[in-house]
Short mmCIF file of C-alpha atoms in Angstrom, two decimals:
data_model
loop_
_atom_site.label_atom_id
_atom_site.label_comp_id
_atom_site.label_asym_id
_atom_site.label_seq_id
_atom_site.Cartn_x
_atom_site.Cartn_y
_atom_site.Cartn_z
CA MET A 1 -29.91 9.69 56.56
CA GLY A 2 -28.42 12.21 54.11
CA ARG A 3 -24.78 11.05 54.00
CA ARG A 4 -25.77 7.54 54.27
CA LEU A 5 -28.16 7.91 51.42
CA THR A 6 -25.62 9.80 49.22
CA ALA A 7 -23.03 7.08 49.83
CA ALA A 8 -25.21 4.19 48.80
CA LEU A 9 -26.34 6.04 45.69
CA ARG A 10 -22.60 6.63 44.84
CA ALA A 11 -21.69 3.09 45.56
CA ASN A 12 -24.25 2.05 42.97
CA GLY A 13 -22.71 4.53 40.35
CA LEU A 14 -25.54 7.17 40.71
CA VAL A 15 -25.02 10.89 41.10
CA TYR A 16 -27.09 13.07 43.41
CA ASP A 17 -27.58 16.75 42.87
CA ALA A 18 -28.52 18.34 46.25
CA ARG A 19 -29.28 21.78 44.79
CA ASN A 20 -31.81 20.34 42.17
CA LYS A 21 -32.84 17.28 44.20
CA ARG A 22 -32.15 14.74 41.42
CA VAL A 23 -30.57 11.57 41.17
CA SER A 24 -28.96 10.56 37.76
CA CYS A 25 -26.79 7.90 36.06
CA ARG A 26 -25.33 7.50 32.45
CA GLY A 27 -26.33 4.14 30.94
CA ARG A 28 -28.01 1.12 32.29
CA ARG A 29 -27.24 -0.56 35.58
CA GLU A 30 -28.59 -2.67 38.16
CA ILE A 31 -28.94 -0.98 41.39
CA ASP A 32 -28.94 -2.73 44.90
CA LEU A 33 -29.94 -0.36 47.59
CA PRO A 34 -29.96 -1.35 51.34
CA TRP A 35 -33.66 -0.46 51.85
CA SER A 36 -36.95 -2.19 51.70
CA TYR A 37 -40.06 -0.13 50.80
CA LEU A 38 -42.65 -0.18 53.77
CA GLY A 39 -45.61 1.93 52.10
CA ALA A 40 -46.68 5.36 51.42
CA ASP A 41 -48.87 8.25 52.72
CA ASP A 42 -50.68 10.28 50.19
CA ARG A 43 -51.58 13.12 52.69
CA ALA A 44 -48.04 14.70 52.63
CA GLY A 45 -49.20 18.01 51.03
CA PRO A 46 -47.44 19.95 48.37
CA ASN A 47 -43.49 19.38 47.71
CA TYR A 48 -40.90 22.09 47.41
CA THR A 49 -42.45 22.99 43.79
CA GLY A 50 -45.82 23.19 45.01
CA GLN A 51 -47.23 19.94 43.37
CA GLY A 52 -48.84 17.29 45.33
CA ALA A 53 -46.51 14.99 47.05
CA VAL A 54 -46.52 11.44 48.69
CA ASP A 55 -44.51 10.56 51.66
CA SER A 56 -42.61 7.09 51.12
CA TYR A 57 -41.50 5.02 54.08
CA TYR A 58 -38.60 2.60 53.94
CA ALA A 59 -36.56 0.17 56.37
CA VAL A 60 -32.89 0.25 56.40
CA ALA A 61 -31.54 -3.43 55.90
#
């Protein structure tokens, strides 16, 4: 989903920094992304920084 995700973020005026795994923008804006939230699993284990993480699940509209 990598390229589809970054294309959708850019289409909404957001910037994705792959090296630091950050999404950012300047100023306020309304964002319309083509996904709907399905739920989460808190048993994901640690993320890349070692902190506890949650896996989130989305459906592509």
